[in-house]
Amino acid sequence: MQIHDHLSISKNTAHLKGTIILPSSKSISNRVLMIRSLCTHFFDIENLSDSSDTQLLNSFLQSTFSNEGLNVIDLKDAGTPYRFLTAYFAMQSNNRFLLNGTERMKQRPVAPLVNALWQLGAQIYYMDEQGFLPLLIEGNILNNQNEVEMDTSLSSQFVSALCLIAPTLEKGLKIKLLGSQVSQSYTQMTLELMKQFGIEIYSTNEEIKIEHQKYQAKKFCVESDWSSACFFYAMAIISENVKLTFLNLYENSLQGDSQIVQIARRFGVETIFENNEVHLIKKDIINDDNIELDLSSFPDMAVPLIVVFAMHFPKVQLSGLSHLQHKESDRIFVLQRELKKVHIYLHYQNGILRFENSMYRKQHQKIFFKTYQDHRIAMALSLLSLDGYEVVLDTPQCVSKSFPSYFDELIKIGFRVE
């Protein structure tokens, strides 16, 4: 469907039935694109994500850059390409790059990655505020040393960016992991994908060691995106009659967000894997007393869960959310601000998120929400339509970052979108 500047979403029943066509995994697609660019032989990637992040990354990796002038790279709002390309361009000898992006991207940190690349001999310069875009990168051979320290408390993408280039470094690389690791499932995804392309890796909770070696080219098919599936699981958690089907989702997935299966089961949603299809059905709702969830490894899953728990399960407590402030928006702040419009209050203190919704009512009322150009905020706020609200979103086109067909899929299962 054509998406305009504002979009209205409504649903008159809490029934969910239909087959959902999920996008391909953006996270897997981005990592396999990096591996292909670092491999000596080209290979085909089937079912590559059509998300704007992946398409942007692919276009830069396939570009021919000048070694005479300055190559200007507009990263727009693409966080993963930002981190991955910083490491990749740092090792492109005789090329100079200026990396820039949106105003929000200029607020997203990169210092831990740049500090580690400096230790390897990278020539990277901050053009404005220290620790943030824009960056000037003068590509060169990274062979100063083979051991770095990495602060892992802000983003797993810093670690993944280094791991991906590590096999191509002459001395290999040993990364000492410092701080509390966030989004650890995404680091594991990176390592497991590298192993599938022939890379031997030694890893513990304290360090990752990768010797100099070659990626082995092979044809690869990207599975569907569990992070996108989480929004429909969230719908199922607060719906009465559920019969949803997904295709191309794997039970033993590389994606950490596949853990939604276990979390949703605690709220009465059963998952059946059968003949390459995944079926969701609703059983009895489980009492939410004394449920506490640590979502430090699942930042993308956290956003839809915060909204549905705030709506229907306010006794749930969530932790491991500190890194949400460094995403496409400061997600806790944004949800605090927007959910107040329906008398839902989020209390975030000492790393714990609690909910208050005593004044929240299911009702037919039009509510205007800001998305802050954040795809996951837009999709999460649409869930309020299950309680009778007509949800009006500004900048709904931001969903193209991960799930371009999201609103089309809503229509297929009984939502009104116009």
Short mmCIF file of C-alpha atoms in Angstrom, two decimals:
data_model
loop_
_atom_site.label_atom_id
_atom_site.label_comp_id
_atom_site.label_asym_id
_atom_site.label_seq_id
_atom_site.Cartn_x
_atom_site.Cartn_y
_atom_site.Cartn_z
CA MET A 1 0.00 0.00 0.00
CA GLN A 2 1.04 3.61 -0.48
CA ILE A 3 2.08 5.18 2.81
CA HIS A 4 1.33 8.86 3.32
CA ASP A 5 2.63 11.32 5.93
CA HIS A 6 -0.01 10.14 8.42
CA LEU A 7 -1.66 6.75 8.77
CA SER A 8 -4.75 5.66 10.71
CA ILE A 9 -4.92 2.12 12.14
CA SER A 10 -7.98 0.58 13.79
CA LYS A 11 -9.44 -2.83 14.63
CA ASN A 12 -12.83 -3.64 16.09
CA THR A 13 -12.09 -7.14 17.38
CA ALA A 14 -9.25 -8.85 19.22
CA HIS A 15 -9.40 -11.82 16.85
CA LEU A 16 -6.28 -12.56 14.79
CA LYS A 17 -6.39 -14.98 11.87
CA GLY A 18 -4.30 -15.28 8.74
CA THR A 19 -0.92 -15.99 7.19
CA ILE A 20 1.77 -13.36 7.71
CA ILE A 21 4.55 -12.82 5.15
CA LEU A 22 7.46 -11.66 7.26
CA PRO A 23 10.47 -9.80 5.89
CA SER A 24 13.81 -11.55 5.70
CA SER A 25 16.09 -11.11 8.67
CA LYS A 26 17.77 -7.72 8.46
CA SER A 27 20.40 -8.75 11.02
CA ILE A 28 21.42 -11.90 9.16
CA SER A 29 21.31 -10.14 5.78
CA ASN A 30 23.62 -7.36 6.94
CA ARG A 31 26.17 -9.77 8.36
CA VAL A 32 26.19 -12.05 5.31
CA LEU A 33 26.64 -9.01 3.04
CA MET A 34 29.72 -8.05 5.07
CA ILE A 35 31.07 -11.60 4.87
CA ARG A 36 30.58 -11.66 1.10
CA SER A 37 32.48 -8.38 0.73
CA LEU A 38 35.35 -9.78 2.81
CA CYS A 39 35.41 -13.06 0.90
CA THR A 40 37.75 -13.56 -2.05
CA HIS A 41 34.93 -15.11 -4.13
CA PHE A 42 31.43 -13.78 -4.78
CA PHE A 43 28.45 -15.92 -3.73
CA ASP A 44 24.69 -15.62 -4.12
CA ILE A 45 22.45 -14.57 -1.23
CA GLU A 46 18.83 -15.67 -1.54
CA ASN A 47 15.94 -13.93 0.21
CA LEU A 48 18.02 -10.87 1.08
CA SER A 49 16.16 -8.36 3.25
CA ASP A 50 14.45 -5.50 1.40
CA SER A 51 14.77 -3.24 4.45
CA SER A 52 16.24 0.20 3.81
CA ASP A 53 19.19 -0.60 6.13
CA THR A 54 20.18 -3.67 4.14
CA GLN A 55 19.67 -2.04 0.76
CA LEU A 56 21.81 0.92 1.83
CA LEU A 57 24.59 -1.35 3.10
CA ASN A 58 24.50 -3.44 -0.06
CA SER A 59 24.77 -0.37 -2.28
CA PHE A 60 27.88 0.89 -0.46
CA LEU A 61 29.55 -2.51 -0.43
CA GLN A 62 29.06 -2.81 -4.19
CA SER A 63 30.22 0.74 -4.94
CA THR A 64 33.53 1.57 -6.59
CA PHE A 65 35.24 4.29 -4.57
CA SER A 66 37.73 6.86 -5.77
CA ASN A 67 41.26 6.72 -4.33
CA GLU A 68 41.92 10.30 -5.35
CA GLY A 69 39.21 12.36 -3.66
CA LEU A 70 36.98 12.12 -0.58
CA ASN A 71 34.17 9.55 -0.75
CA VAL A 72 31.14 10.99 1.07
CA ILE A 73 28.95 8.30 2.67
CA ASP A 74 25.45 9.33 3.79
CA LEU A 75 24.38 6.63 6.23
CA LYS A 76 20.96 8.26 6.76
CA ASP A 77 19.51 6.52 9.87
CA ALA A 78 21.14 3.11 9.34
CA GLY A 79 22.75 2.10 12.64
CA THR A 80 24.15 -1.31 11.68
CA PRO A 81 25.76 -0.11 8.42
CA TYR A 82 27.19 2.80 10.45
CA ARG A 83 29.13 0.48 12.77
CA PHE A 84 29.99 -2.23 10.22
CA LEU A 85 31.22 0.21 7.56
CA THR A 86 33.32 2.16 10.06
CA ALA A 87 35.45 -0.97 10.57
CA TYR A 88 35.29 -2.01 6.91
CA PHE A 89 36.34 1.38 5.49
CA ALA A 90 39.15 1.69 8.05
CA MET A 91 40.97 -1.14 6.26
CA GLN A 92 40.40 0.07 2.68
CA SER A 93 43.92 1.27 1.89
CA ASN A 94 44.39 4.48 -0.11
CA ASN A 95 40.72 5.48 0.17
CA ARG A 96 39.31 8.37 2.20
CA PHE A 97 35.74 8.38 3.50
CA LEU A 98 33.52 10.93 5.22
CA LEU A 99 30.72 9.16 7.11
CA ASN A 100 27.65 11.19 8.01
CA GLY A 101 23.97 10.65 8.74
CA THR A 102 20.76 12.09 10.16
CA GLU A 103 20.70 14.28 13.26
CA ARG A 104 19.64 11.28 15.34
CA MET A 105 22.53 9.24 13.92
CA LYS A 106 24.90 11.97 15.10
CA GLN A 107 23.68 11.23 18.63
CA ARG A 108 24.39 7.50 18.46
CA PRO A 109 27.78 6.57 19.98
CA VAL A 110 30.69 4.99 18.13
CA ALA A 111 33.63 5.73 20.46
CA PRO A 112 34.18 2.14 21.73
CA LEU A 113 34.57 0.91 18.15
CA VAL A 114 36.79 3.81 17.07
CA ASN A 115 38.97 3.37 20.17
CA ALA A 116 39.48 -0.31 19.33
CA LEU A 117 40.25 0.49 15.68
CA TRP A 118 42.76 3.12 16.80
CA GLN A 119 44.55 0.36 18.73
CA LEU A 120 44.87 -1.53 15.43
CA GLY A 121 46.33 1.50 13.68
CA ALA A 122 43.20 2.93 12.03
CA GLN A 123 43.24 6.57 10.96
CA ILE A 124 39.83 7.85 12.04
CA TYR A 125 39.06 11.44 12.97
CA TYR A 126 36.02 13.03 14.59
CA MET A 127 34.88 16.00 12.52
CA ASP A 128 32.60 17.46 15.20
CA GLU A 129 31.77 16.09 18.65
CA GLN A 130 34.14 13.44 20.02
CA GLY A 131 32.61 9.96 19.89
CA PHE A 132 30.00 10.70 17.23
CA LEU A 133 29.44 11.24 13.52
CA PRO A 134 30.64 12.66 11.23
CA LEU A 135 33.83 10.60 10.86
CA LEU A 136 36.75 11.06 8.51
CA ILE A 137 38.37 7.70 7.74
CA GLU A 138 41.66 7.35 5.90
CA GLY A 139 41.85 3.68 5.03
CA ASN A 140 45.09 1.81 5.68
CA ILE A 141 46.47 -1.60 6.62
CA LEU A 142 45.51 -2.47 10.20
CA ASN A 143 48.55 -4.29 11.58
CA ASN A 144 49.66 -2.35 14.67
CA GLN A 145 48.78 -5.22 16.99
CA ASN A 146 46.45 -8.18 17.28
CA GLU A 147 44.79 -7.52 20.63
CA VAL A 148 42.25 -4.84 21.60
CA GLU A 149 39.92 -4.05 24.46
CA MET A 150 36.25 -3.35 23.77
CA ASP A 151 33.57 -1.74 25.94
CA THR A 152 30.47 -3.89 25.32
CA SER A 153 27.98 -1.97 27.47
CA LEU A 154 26.54 0.23 24.70
CA SER A 155 26.13 -1.95 21.61
CA SER A 156 26.96 -5.46 20.44
CA GLN A 157 27.48 -4.06 16.94
CA PHE A 158 30.91 -2.75 17.95
CA VAL A 159 32.04 -6.30 18.71
CA SER A 160 30.39 -7.71 15.58
CA ALA A 161 32.06 -5.08 13.38
CA LEU A 162 35.50 -6.08 14.67
CA CYS A 163 34.81 -9.82 14.50
CA LEU A 164 33.71 -9.62 10.88
CA ILE A 165 36.99 -8.03 9.70
CA ALA A 166 39.20 -10.04 12.09
CA PRO A 167 39.92 -13.03 9.80
CA THR A 168 41.23 -10.70 7.09
CA LEU A 169 43.76 -9.02 9.40
CA GLU A 170 47.31 -10.26 8.93
CA LYS A 171 47.79 -10.96 12.63
CA GLY A 172 44.21 -12.01 13.36
CA LEU A 173 42.54 -10.46 16.38
CA LYS A 174 41.92 -11.06 20.06
CA ILE A 175 39.13 -8.94 21.60
CA LYS A 176 38.96 -8.54 25.36
CA LEU A 177 35.33 -7.87 26.28
CA LEU A 178 34.86 -5.25 29.00
CA GLY A 179 31.71 -4.15 30.81
CA SER A 180 28.25 -5.71 30.93
CA GLN A 181 27.50 -7.20 27.53
CA VAL A 182 24.27 -6.04 25.90
CA SER A 183 22.46 -7.69 22.98
CA GLN A 184 24.74 -10.70 23.41
CA SER A 185 22.52 -12.81 21.14
CA TYR A 186 23.55 -10.61 18.20
CA THR A 187 27.24 -11.20 18.90
CA GLN A 188 26.53 -14.93 18.93
CA MET A 189 24.68 -14.59 15.63
CA THR A 190 27.75 -12.95 14.09
CA LEU A 191 30.09 -15.68 15.32
CA GLU A 192 27.80 -18.51 14.22
CA LEU A 193 27.43 -17.02 10.73
CA MET A 194 31.21 -16.63 10.45
CA LYS A 195 31.62 -20.30 11.39
CA GLN A 196 29.19 -21.25 8.61
CA PHE A 197 31.58 -19.57 6.20
CA GLY A 198 34.58 -21.55 7.41
CA ILE A 199 35.99 -19.33 10.17
CA GLU A 200 37.38 -20.97 13.31
CA ILE A 201 36.70 -18.95 16.45
CA TYR A 202 37.64 -19.28 20.10
CA SER A 203 35.26 -17.41 22.38
CA THR A 204 34.38 -17.07 26.06
CA ASN A 205 32.42 -14.47 28.02
CA GLU A 206 35.67 -12.52 28.47
CA GLU A 207 37.31 -12.71 25.05
CA ILE A 208 37.01 -13.64 21.39
CA LYS A 209 40.05 -14.89 19.44
CA ILE A 210 40.07 -15.17 15.63
CA GLU A 211 43.21 -16.14 13.68
CA HIS A 212 44.02 -14.88 10.18
CA GLN A 213 42.13 -17.11 7.73
CA LYS A 214 39.89 -16.96 4.66
CA TYR A 215 36.13 -16.90 4.43
CA GLN A 216 34.82 -19.79 2.33
CA ALA A 217 32.24 -18.70 -0.25
CA LYS A 218 28.95 -20.60 -0.41
CA LYS A 219 25.39 -19.88 -1.47
CA PHE A 220 23.25 -18.66 1.43
CA CYS A 221 19.50 -18.30 2.04
CA VAL A 222 18.33 -15.79 4.65
CA GLU A 223 15.56 -16.89 7.00
CA SER A 224 12.58 -14.72 7.94
CA ASP A 225 12.87 -12.16 10.70
CA TRP A 226 12.01 -13.16 14.26
CA SER A 227 12.24 -9.52 15.40
CA SER A 228 9.36 -8.68 13.06
CA ALA A 229 7.44 -11.77 14.20
CA CYS A 230 7.62 -10.41 17.76
CA PHE A 231 5.05 -7.73 16.93
CA PHE A 232 2.52 -10.40 15.99
CA TYR A 233 3.38 -12.44 19.06
CA ALA A 234 2.71 -9.28 21.08
CA MET A 235 -0.69 -8.99 19.39
CA ALA A 236 -1.41 -12.63 20.22
CA ILE A 237 -0.53 -12.08 23.88
CA ILE A 238 -3.40 -9.56 24.25
CA SER A 239 -5.88 -11.09 21.79
CA GLU A 240 -8.72 -13.54 22.39
CA ASN A 241 -8.87 -15.76 19.33
CA VAL A 242 -5.57 -16.37 17.55
CA LYS A 243 -4.70 -18.48 14.54
CA LEU A 244 -1.65 -16.98 12.83
CA THR A 245 0.78 -18.67 10.46
CA PHE A 246 4.34 -17.63 9.53
CA LEU A 247 6.58 -19.02 6.81
CA ASN A 248 10.37 -19.54 6.71
CA LEU A 249 10.93 -19.18 10.46
CA TYR A 250 13.29 -21.71 12.04
CA GLU A 251 12.86 -23.26 15.46
CA ASN A 252 16.63 -23.53 15.91
CA SER A 253 17.29 -20.03 14.65
CA LEU A 254 20.46 -17.95 14.81
CA GLN A 255 18.25 -15.04 15.87
CA GLY A 256 18.03 -14.36 19.59
CA ASP A 257 14.51 -12.95 19.24
CA SER A 258 13.26 -16.49 18.61
CA GLN A 259 13.12 -16.55 22.43
CA ILE A 260 9.74 -14.83 22.03
CA VAL A 261 8.37 -18.38 21.74
CA GLN A 262 9.20 -19.10 25.39
CA ILE A 263 8.14 -15.67 26.64
CA ALA A 264 4.79 -15.74 24.82
CA ARG A 265 4.06 -19.22 26.18
CA ARG A 266 4.00 -17.69 29.68
CA PHE A 267 1.09 -15.54 28.47
CA GLY A 268 -0.93 -18.31 26.85
CA VAL A 269 0.45 -18.22 23.29
CA GLU A 270 1.53 -21.60 21.95
CA THR A 271 3.84 -22.05 18.96
CA ILE A 272 3.62 -25.09 16.71
CA PHE A 273 6.43 -25.81 14.21
CA GLU A 274 5.09 -27.96 11.40
CA ASN A 275 6.11 -28.55 7.75
CA ASN A 276 8.19 -25.38 7.44
CA GLU A 277 5.36 -23.33 8.92
CA VAL A 278 4.91 -21.76 12.33
CA HIS A 279 1.42 -21.61 13.82
CA LEU A 280 0.33 -19.49 16.77
CA ILE A 281 -2.71 -20.40 18.84
CA LYS A 282 -4.05 -18.89 22.06
CA LYS A 283 -4.64 -20.92 25.21
CA ASP A 284 -5.38 -19.81 28.74
CA ILE A 285 -3.82 -16.51 29.85
CA ILE A 286 -1.32 -16.95 32.66
CA ASN A 287 -1.39 -14.64 35.68
CA ASP A 288 1.28 -11.95 35.42
CA ASP A 289 2.08 -11.79 39.15
CA ASN A 290 5.80 -12.01 39.91
CA ILE A 291 6.90 -12.16 36.27
CA GLU A 292 10.25 -10.45 35.78
CA LEU A 293 12.06 -10.51 32.44
CA ASP A 294 15.64 -9.56 31.61
CA LEU A 295 15.64 -8.29 28.01
CA SER A 296 19.29 -7.20 27.83
CA SER A 297 19.93 -9.62 24.95
CA PHE A 298 16.71 -8.76 23.10
CA PRO A 299 16.47 -5.01 22.47
CA ASP A 300 14.22 -5.33 19.41
CA MET A 301 11.80 -7.66 21.15
CA ALA A 302 11.57 -5.27 24.10
CA VAL A 303 9.62 -2.52 22.32
CA PRO A 304 6.41 -4.43 21.44
CA LEU A 305 6.51 -6.26 24.77
CA ILE A 306 6.73 -3.00 26.71
CA VAL A 307 3.57 -1.77 25.01
CA VAL A 308 1.46 -4.91 25.48
CA PHE A 309 2.57 -5.42 29.06
CA ALA A 310 1.76 -1.79 29.81
CA MET A 311 -1.70 -2.29 28.28
CA HIS A 312 -2.71 -5.61 29.85
CA PHE A 313 -0.05 -6.96 32.22
CA PRO A 314 1.11 -4.04 34.38
CA LYS A 315 2.50 -6.30 37.12
CA VAL A 316 5.29 -7.49 34.82
CA GLN A 317 8.70 -5.94 35.52
CA LEU A 318 11.41 -5.59 32.88
CA SER A 319 15.16 -5.10 33.21
CA GLY A 320 18.14 -4.94 30.84
CA LEU A 321 16.78 -1.97 28.90
CA SER A 322 19.46 0.71 29.37
CA HIS A 323 20.75 0.43 25.80
CA LEU A 324 17.33 1.34 24.36
CA GLN A 325 18.25 4.99 24.72
CA HIS A 326 20.89 4.60 21.98
CA LYS A 327 18.58 3.22 19.29
CA GLU A 328 16.77 5.07 16.48
CA SER A 329 15.17 7.04 19.29
CA ASP A 330 15.51 7.07 23.07
CA ARG A 331 12.89 4.36 23.19
CA ILE A 332 12.02 4.37 26.88
CA PHE A 333 11.62 8.16 26.90
CA VAL A 334 9.54 8.05 23.70
CA LEU A 335 7.21 5.35 25.03
CA GLN A 336 6.85 7.20 28.33
CA ARG A 337 5.82 10.33 26.47
CA GLU A 338 3.46 8.71 23.94
CA LEU A 339 1.71 6.21 26.23
CA LYS A 340 0.75 9.02 28.61
CA LYS A 341 -1.78 9.97 25.94
CA VAL A 342 -3.81 6.88 26.91
CA HIS A 343 -3.10 7.16 30.65
CA ILE A 344 -0.37 4.54 30.74
CA TYR A 345 2.69 5.46 32.78
CA LEU A 346 6.13 3.87 32.58
CA HIS A 347 8.34 4.19 35.64
CA TYR A 348 11.99 3.51 34.91
CA GLN A 349 14.28 3.56 37.93
CA ASN A 350 17.42 1.67 38.95
CA GLY A 351 17.34 -0.28 35.71
CA ILE A 352 13.80 -1.63 36.28
CA LEU A 353 10.77 -0.70 34.17
CA ARG A 354 7.38 -0.82 35.90
CA PHE A 355 3.92 0.00 34.60
CA GLU A 356 0.94 1.92 35.92
CA ASN A 357 -2.33 1.75 33.97
CA SER A 358 -5.11 2.16 36.54
CA MET A 359 -6.67 4.92 34.41
CA TYR A 360 -6.20 3.10 31.10
CA ARG A 361 -9.45 2.18 29.34
CA LYS A 362 -10.25 0.27 26.19
CA GLN A 363 -12.21 2.73 24.11
CA HIS A 364 -13.00 3.99 20.63
CA GLN A 365 -11.01 7.17 20.45
CA LYS A 366 -8.66 8.70 17.92
CA ILE A 367 -5.17 9.28 19.33
CA PHE A 368 -2.32 10.97 17.46
CA PHE A 369 1.13 9.54 18.14
CA LYS A 370 4.64 10.62 17.15
CA THR A 371 6.92 7.88 15.88
CA TYR A 372 10.16 9.89 16.21
CA GLN A 373 11.11 8.30 12.87
CA ASP A 374 11.62 5.01 14.74
CA HIS A 375 10.29 1.95 12.93
CA ARG A 376 9.82 -0.17 16.06
CA ILE A 377 8.04 2.63 17.91
CA ALA A 378 5.62 3.02 14.99
CA MET A 379 4.83 -0.70 14.88
CA ALA A 380 4.54 -0.99 18.66
CA LEU A 381 2.11 1.93 19.01
CA SER A 382 -0.11 0.35 16.35
CA LEU A 383 -0.85 -2.40 18.89
CA LEU A 384 -3.13 -0.01 20.81
CA SER A 385 -5.66 -0.41 18.01
CA LEU A 386 -6.42 -3.87 19.40
CA ASP A 387 -8.08 -2.15 22.36
CA GLY A 388 -10.39 -0.08 20.16
CA TYR A 389 -8.25 3.02 19.63
CA GLU A 390 -7.88 4.61 16.23
CA VAL A 391 -4.12 5.03 16.18
CA VAL A 392 -2.85 7.84 13.96
CA LEU A 393 0.89 7.77 13.29
CA ASP A 394 3.04 10.52 11.86
CA THR A 395 5.91 9.45 9.54
CA PRO A 396 4.60 5.85 9.24
CA GLN A 397 6.97 5.28 6.31
CA CYS A 398 9.75 4.76 8.88
CA VAL A 399 8.72 1.07 9.05
CA SER A 400 10.63 0.59 5.77
CA LYS A 401 13.77 0.42 7.89
CA SER A 402 12.94 -3.18 8.82
CA PHE A 403 9.43 -4.18 7.68
CA PRO A 404 8.29 -2.28 4.56
CA SER A 405 5.08 -4.33 4.18
CA TYR A 406 4.01 -4.14 7.85
CA PHE A 407 0.78 -2.25 7.24
CA ASP A 408 -0.17 -4.53 4.34
CA GLU A 409 0.17 -7.51 6.69
CA LEU A 410 -2.06 -5.78 9.25
CA ILE A 411 -4.79 -5.41 6.64
CA LYS A 412 -4.62 -9.15 5.89
CA ILE A 413 -5.49 -10.02 9.51
CA GLY A 414 -8.39 -7.64 9.95
CA PHE A 415 -6.95 -4.21 10.66
CA ARG A 416 -8.24 -1.11 8.92
CA VAL A 417 -5.35 1.00 7.64
CA GLU A 418 -5.90 4.22 5.71
#
